[in-house]
mmCIF file of C-alpha atoms in Angstrom:
data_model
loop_
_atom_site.group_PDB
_atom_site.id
_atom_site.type_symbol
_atom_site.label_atom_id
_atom_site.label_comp_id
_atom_site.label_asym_id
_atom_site.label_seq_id
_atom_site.Cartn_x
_atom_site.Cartn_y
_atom_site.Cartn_z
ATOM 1 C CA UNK A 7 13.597 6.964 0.228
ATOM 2 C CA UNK A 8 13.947 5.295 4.137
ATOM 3 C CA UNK A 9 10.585 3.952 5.344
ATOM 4 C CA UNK A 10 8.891 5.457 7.609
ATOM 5 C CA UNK A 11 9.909 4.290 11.210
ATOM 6 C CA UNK A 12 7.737 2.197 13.561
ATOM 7 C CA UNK A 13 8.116 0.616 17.020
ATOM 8 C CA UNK A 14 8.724 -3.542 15.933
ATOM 9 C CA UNK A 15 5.864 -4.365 18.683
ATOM 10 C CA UNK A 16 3.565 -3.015 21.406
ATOM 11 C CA UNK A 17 1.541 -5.172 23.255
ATOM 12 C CA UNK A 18 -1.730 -4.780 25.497
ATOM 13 C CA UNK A 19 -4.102 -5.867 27.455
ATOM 14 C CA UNK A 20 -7.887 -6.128 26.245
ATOM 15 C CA UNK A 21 -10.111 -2.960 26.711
ATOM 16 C CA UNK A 22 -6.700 -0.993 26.838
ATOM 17 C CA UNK A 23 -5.264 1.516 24.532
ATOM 18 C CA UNK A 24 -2.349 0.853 22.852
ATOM 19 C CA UNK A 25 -0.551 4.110 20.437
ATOM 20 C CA UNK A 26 1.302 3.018 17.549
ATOM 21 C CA UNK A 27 3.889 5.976 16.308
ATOM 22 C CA UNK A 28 5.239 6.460 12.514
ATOM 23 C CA UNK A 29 8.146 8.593 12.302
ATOM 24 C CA UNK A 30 8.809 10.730 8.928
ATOM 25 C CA UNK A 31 10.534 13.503 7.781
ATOM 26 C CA UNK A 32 9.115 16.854 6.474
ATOM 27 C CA UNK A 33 9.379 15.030 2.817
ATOM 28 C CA UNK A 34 6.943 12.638 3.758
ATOM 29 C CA UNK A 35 5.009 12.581 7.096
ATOM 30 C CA UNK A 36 5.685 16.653 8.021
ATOM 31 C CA UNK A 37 4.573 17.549 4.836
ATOM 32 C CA UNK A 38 1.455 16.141 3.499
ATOM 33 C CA UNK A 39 -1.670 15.040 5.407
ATOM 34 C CA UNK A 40 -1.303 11.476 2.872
ATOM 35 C CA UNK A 41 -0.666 9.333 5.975
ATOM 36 C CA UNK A 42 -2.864 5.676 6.189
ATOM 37 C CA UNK A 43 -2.439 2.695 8.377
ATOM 38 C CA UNK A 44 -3.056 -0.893 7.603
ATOM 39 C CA UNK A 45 -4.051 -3.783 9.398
ATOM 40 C CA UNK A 46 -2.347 -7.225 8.648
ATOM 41 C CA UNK A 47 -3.582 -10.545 9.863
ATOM 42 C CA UNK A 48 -1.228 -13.392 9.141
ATOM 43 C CA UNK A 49 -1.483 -14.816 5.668
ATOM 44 C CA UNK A 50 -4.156 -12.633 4.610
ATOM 45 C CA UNK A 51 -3.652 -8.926 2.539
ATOM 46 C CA UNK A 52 -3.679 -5.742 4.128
ATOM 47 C CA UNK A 53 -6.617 -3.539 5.228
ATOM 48 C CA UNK A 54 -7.247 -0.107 5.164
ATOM 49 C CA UNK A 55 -8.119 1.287 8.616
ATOM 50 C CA UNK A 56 -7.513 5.039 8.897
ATOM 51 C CA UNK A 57 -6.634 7.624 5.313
ATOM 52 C CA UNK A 58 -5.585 11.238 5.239
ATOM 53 C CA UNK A 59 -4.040 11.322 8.644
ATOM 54 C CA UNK A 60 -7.239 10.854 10.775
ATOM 55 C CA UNK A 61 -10.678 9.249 8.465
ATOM 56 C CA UNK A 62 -11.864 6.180 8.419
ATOM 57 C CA UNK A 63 -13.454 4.059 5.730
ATOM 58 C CA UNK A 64 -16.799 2.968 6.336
ATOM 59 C CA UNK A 65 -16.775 -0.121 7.786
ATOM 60 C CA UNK A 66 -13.581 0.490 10.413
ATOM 61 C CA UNK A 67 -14.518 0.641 14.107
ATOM 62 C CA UNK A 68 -14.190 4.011 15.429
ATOM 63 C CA UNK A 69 -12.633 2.048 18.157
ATOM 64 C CA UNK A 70 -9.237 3.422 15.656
ATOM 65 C CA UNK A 71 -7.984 6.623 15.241
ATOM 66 C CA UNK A 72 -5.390 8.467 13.486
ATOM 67 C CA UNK A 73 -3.573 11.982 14.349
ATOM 68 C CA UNK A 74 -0.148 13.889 13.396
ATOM 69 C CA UNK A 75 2.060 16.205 14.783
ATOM 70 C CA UNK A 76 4.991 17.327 12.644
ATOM 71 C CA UNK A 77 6.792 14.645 11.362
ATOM 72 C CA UNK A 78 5.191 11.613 13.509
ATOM 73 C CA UNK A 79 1.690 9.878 12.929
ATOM 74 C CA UNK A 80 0.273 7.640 15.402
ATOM 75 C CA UNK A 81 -2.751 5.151 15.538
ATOM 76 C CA UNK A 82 -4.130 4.904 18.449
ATOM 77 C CA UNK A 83 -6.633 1.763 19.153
ATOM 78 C CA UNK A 84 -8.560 1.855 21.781
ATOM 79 C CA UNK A 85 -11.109 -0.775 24.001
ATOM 80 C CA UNK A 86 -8.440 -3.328 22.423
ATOM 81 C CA UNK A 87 -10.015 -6.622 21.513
ATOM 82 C CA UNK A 88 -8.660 -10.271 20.839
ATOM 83 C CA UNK A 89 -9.295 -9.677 16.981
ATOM 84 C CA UNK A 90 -6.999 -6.630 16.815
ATOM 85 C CA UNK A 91 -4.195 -8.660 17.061
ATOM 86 C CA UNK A 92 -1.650 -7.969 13.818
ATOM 87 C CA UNK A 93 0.587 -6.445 12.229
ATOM 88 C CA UNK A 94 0.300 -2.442 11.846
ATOM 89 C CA UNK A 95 1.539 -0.380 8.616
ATOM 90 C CA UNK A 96 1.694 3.304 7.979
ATOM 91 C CA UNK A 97 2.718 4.596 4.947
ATOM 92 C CA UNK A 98 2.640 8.554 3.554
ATOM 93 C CA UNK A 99 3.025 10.110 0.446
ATOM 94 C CA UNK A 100 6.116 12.126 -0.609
ATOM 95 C CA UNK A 101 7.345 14.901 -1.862
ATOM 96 C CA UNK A 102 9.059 12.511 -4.831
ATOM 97 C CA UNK A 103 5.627 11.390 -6.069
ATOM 98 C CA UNK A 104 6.188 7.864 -4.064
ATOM 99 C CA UNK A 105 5.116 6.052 -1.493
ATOM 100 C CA UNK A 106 6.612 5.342 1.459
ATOM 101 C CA UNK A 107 5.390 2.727 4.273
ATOM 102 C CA UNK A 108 6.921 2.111 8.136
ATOM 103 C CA UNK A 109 8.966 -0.885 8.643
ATOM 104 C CA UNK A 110 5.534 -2.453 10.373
ATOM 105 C CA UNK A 111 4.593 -3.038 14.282
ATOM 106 C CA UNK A 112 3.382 -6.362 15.831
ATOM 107 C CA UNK A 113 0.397 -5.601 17.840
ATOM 108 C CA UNK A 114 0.134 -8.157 20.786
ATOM 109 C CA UNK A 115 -3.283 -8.650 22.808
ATOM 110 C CA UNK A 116 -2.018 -10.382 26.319
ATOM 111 C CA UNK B 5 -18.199 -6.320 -3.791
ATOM 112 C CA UNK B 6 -14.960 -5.120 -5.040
ATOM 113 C CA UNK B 7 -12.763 -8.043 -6.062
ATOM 114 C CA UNK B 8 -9.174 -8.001 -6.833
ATOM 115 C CA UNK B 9 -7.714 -11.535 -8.140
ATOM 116 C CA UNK B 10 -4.149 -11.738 -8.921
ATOM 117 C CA UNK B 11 -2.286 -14.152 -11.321
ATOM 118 C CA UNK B 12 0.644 -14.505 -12.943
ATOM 119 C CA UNK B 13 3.172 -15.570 -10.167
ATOM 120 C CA UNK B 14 5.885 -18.313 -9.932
ATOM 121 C CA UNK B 15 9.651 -19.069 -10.098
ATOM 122 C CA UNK B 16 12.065 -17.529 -12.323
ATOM 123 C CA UNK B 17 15.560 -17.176 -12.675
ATOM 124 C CA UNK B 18 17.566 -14.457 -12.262
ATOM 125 C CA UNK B 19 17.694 -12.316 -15.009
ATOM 126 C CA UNK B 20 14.209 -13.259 -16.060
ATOM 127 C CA UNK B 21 10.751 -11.993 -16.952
ATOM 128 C CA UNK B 22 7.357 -12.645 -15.629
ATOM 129 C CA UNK B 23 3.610 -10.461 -16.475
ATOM 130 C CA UNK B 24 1.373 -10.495 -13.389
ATOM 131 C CA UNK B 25 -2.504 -9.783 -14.092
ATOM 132 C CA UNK B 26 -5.222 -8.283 -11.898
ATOM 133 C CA UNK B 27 -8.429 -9.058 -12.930
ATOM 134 C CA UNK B 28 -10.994 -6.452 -10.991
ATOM 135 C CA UNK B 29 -14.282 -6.224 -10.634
ATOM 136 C CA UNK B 30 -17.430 -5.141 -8.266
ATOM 137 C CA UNK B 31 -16.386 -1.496 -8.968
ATOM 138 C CA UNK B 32 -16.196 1.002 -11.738
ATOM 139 C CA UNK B 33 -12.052 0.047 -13.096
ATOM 140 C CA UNK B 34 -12.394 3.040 -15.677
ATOM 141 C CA UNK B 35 -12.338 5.626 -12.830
ATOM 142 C CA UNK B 36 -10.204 4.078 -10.508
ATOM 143 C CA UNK B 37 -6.470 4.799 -9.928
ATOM 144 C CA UNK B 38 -4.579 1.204 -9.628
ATOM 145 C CA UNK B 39 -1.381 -0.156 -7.473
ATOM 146 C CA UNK B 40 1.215 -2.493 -6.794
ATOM 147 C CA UNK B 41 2.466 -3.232 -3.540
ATOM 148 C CA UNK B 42 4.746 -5.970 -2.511
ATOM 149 C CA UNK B 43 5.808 -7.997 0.296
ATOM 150 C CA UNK B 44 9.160 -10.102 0.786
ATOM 151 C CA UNK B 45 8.936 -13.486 2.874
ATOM 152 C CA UNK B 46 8.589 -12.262 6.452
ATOM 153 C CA UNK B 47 9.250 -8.630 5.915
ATOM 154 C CA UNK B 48 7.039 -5.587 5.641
ATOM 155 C CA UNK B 49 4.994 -4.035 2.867
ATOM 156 C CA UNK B 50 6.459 -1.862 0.003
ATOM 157 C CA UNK B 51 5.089 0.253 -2.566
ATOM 158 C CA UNK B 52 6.188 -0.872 -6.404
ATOM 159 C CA UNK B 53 4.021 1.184 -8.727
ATOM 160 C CA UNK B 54 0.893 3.268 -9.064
ATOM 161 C CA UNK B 55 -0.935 3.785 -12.336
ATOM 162 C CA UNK B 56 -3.922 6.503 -13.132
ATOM 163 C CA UNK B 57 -7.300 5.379 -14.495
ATOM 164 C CA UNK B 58 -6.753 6.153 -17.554
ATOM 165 C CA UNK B 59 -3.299 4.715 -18.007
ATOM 166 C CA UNK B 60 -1.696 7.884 -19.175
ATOM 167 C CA UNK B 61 0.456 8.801 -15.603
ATOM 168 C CA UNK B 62 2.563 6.147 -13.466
ATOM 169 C CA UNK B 63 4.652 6.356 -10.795
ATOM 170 C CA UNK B 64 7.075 3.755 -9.748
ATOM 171 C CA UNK B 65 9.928 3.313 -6.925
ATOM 172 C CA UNK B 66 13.272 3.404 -7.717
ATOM 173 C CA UNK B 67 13.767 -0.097 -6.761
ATOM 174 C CA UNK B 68 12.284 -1.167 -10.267
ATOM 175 C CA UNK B 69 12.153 1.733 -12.492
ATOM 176 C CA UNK B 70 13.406 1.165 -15.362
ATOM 177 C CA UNK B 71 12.588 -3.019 -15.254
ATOM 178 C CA UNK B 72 8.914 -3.114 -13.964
ATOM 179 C CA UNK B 73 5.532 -1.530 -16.383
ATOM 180 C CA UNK B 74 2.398 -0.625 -14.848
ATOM 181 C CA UNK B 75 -0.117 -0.577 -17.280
ATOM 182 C CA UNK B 76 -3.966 -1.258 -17.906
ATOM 183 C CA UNK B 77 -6.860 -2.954 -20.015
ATOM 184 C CA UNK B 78 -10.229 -0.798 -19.230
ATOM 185 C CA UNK B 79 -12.064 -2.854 -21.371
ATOM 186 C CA UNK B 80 -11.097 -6.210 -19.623
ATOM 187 C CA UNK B 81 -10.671 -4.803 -15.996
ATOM 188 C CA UNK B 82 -7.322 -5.616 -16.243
ATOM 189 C CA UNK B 83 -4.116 -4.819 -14.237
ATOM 190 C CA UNK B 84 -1.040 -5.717 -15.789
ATOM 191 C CA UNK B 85 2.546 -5.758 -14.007
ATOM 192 C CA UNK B 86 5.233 -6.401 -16.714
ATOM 193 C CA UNK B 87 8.608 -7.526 -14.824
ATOM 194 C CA UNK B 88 11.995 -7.447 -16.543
ATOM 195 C CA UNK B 89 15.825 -8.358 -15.321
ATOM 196 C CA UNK B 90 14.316 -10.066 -12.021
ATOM 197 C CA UNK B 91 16.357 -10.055 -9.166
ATOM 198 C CA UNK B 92 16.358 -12.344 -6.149
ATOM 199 C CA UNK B 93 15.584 -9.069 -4.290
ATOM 200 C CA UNK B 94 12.066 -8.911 -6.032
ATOM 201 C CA UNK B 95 11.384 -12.282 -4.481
ATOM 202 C CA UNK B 96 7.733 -11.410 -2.695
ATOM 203 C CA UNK B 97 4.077 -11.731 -2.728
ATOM 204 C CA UNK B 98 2.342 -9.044 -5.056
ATOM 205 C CA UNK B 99 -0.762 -6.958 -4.072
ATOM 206 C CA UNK B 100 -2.775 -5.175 -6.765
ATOM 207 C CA UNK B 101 -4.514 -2.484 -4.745
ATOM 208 C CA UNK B 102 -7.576 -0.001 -5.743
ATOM 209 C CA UNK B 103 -6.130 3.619 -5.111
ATOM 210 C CA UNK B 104 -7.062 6.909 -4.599
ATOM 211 C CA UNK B 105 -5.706 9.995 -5.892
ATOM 212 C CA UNK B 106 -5.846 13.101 -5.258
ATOM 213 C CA UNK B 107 -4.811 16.241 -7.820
ATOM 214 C CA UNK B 108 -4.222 19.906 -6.838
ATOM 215 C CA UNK B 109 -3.426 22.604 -8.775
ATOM 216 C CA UNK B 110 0.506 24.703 -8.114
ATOM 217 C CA UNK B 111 0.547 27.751 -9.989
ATOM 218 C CA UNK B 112 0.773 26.005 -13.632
ATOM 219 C CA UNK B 113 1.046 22.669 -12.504
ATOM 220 C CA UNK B 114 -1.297 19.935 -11.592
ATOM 221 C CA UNK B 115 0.437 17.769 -9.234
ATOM 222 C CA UNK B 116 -1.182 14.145 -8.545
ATOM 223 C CA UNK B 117 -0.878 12.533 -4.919
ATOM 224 C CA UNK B 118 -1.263 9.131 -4.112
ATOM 225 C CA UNK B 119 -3.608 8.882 -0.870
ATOM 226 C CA UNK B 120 -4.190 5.679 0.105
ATOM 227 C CA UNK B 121 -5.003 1.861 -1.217
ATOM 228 C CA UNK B 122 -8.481 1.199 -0.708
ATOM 229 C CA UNK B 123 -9.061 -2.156 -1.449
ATOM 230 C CA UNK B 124 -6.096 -5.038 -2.038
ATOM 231 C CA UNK B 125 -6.324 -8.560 -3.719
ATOM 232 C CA UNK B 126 -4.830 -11.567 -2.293
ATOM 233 C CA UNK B 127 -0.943 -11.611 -3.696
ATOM 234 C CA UNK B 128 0.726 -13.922 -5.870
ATOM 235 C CA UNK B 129 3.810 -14.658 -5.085
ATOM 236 C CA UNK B 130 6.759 -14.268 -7.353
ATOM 237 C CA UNK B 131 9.965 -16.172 -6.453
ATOM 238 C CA UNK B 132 13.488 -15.354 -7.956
ATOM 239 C CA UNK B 133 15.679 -17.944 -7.702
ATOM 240 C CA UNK B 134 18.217 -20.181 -9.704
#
């Protein structure tokens, strides 16, 4: 199974919006709505910031948001702030019963 | 507060074995689905293994099926990830993770997804190395 593919890095400037793509195939992204994206901070574990394509836990700023079209997800975050600088993760269920998760995107806040 | 603490990690040689524990708490363990995900030095996240609350169904990647065993105590909260024929490839910090699943029924079947991992514990890292 090939993780899912993500841009290495975007960058921004705050109270921007920055889109972060994931790019499946019909096995995994195209067909089930299983998508999430995780926020990484250096040294610390990931968190979960958007499930099932487009929810968000309690807790997450609705300042993120999460939408698919065929086989690509993206995560948009918007009104970007000093703290949302990190790494980015998707990942999606597949049609093998795994999981599969993007290579990972460095979010820069200029 | 859900708490995830794992344990267990260190070096070992090529070849070798190693048990890493998750001790959980600050939720109900019995009814939750459980996960390992891991991380190599500098690189990005990947999923190892996913176990149901009960025990009775895992799910594992190919990369260690067949060498890693998910399993569970309920009645100690207790994530266990049993590692066998270690590689230097397996070198990485390991993430127990709370999970959700989600079943649906296909004609007959019942098939099980994995959705997403809620809540992850700190690693412990597991080098491989002679």
């Amino acid at each position: 199974q090939s993780a899912l593919t993500q841009p290495a890095s975007v960058s921004g400037s705050p109270g921007q919006s920055i889109t972060i793509s994931c790019t499946g195939t019909s096995s995994d992204v195209g067909g089930h709505n299983y998508v999430s994206w995780y926020q990484q901070h250096p040294g610390k574990a990931p968190n979960l910031m958007i499930y099932e394509v487009s929810d968000r836990p309690s807790g997450v700023s609705n300042r993120f948001s999460g939408s698919k079209s065929g086989n690509t997800a993206s995560l948009t975050i918007s009104g970007l702030q000093a703290e949302d600088e990190a790494d980015y993760y998707c990942s999606s269920y597949t049609s093998s019963s795994t999981v599969v998760f993007g290579g990972g995107t460095k979010l820069t806040v200029l | 507060e859900v708490q995830l603490l794992e344990s267990g990690g260190g070096l070992v040689q090529p070849g070798g074995s190693l048990r890493l524990s998750c001790a959980a708490s600050g939720f109900t363990f019995s009814s939750s689905a459980m996960s390992w995900v891991r991380q190599a030095p500098g690189k990005g996240l990947e999923w190892v293994s996913t176990i149901s609350d009960g025990g009775g169904s895992t799910y594992y990647a190919d990369s260690v099926k067949g060498r890693f065993t998910n399993s569970r105590d309920n009645s100690k909260n207790t994530l266990y990830l049993q590692m066998n024929s270690l590689r230097a490839e397996d070198t990485a910090v390991y993430y127990c993770a709370k999970t959700t699943l989600s079943t649906k029924r296909v004609g007959m079947r019942r098939i099980t997804m994995i959705v997403a991992f809620d809540y992850w514990g700190q690693g412990t890292l597991v080098t491989v190395s002679s």
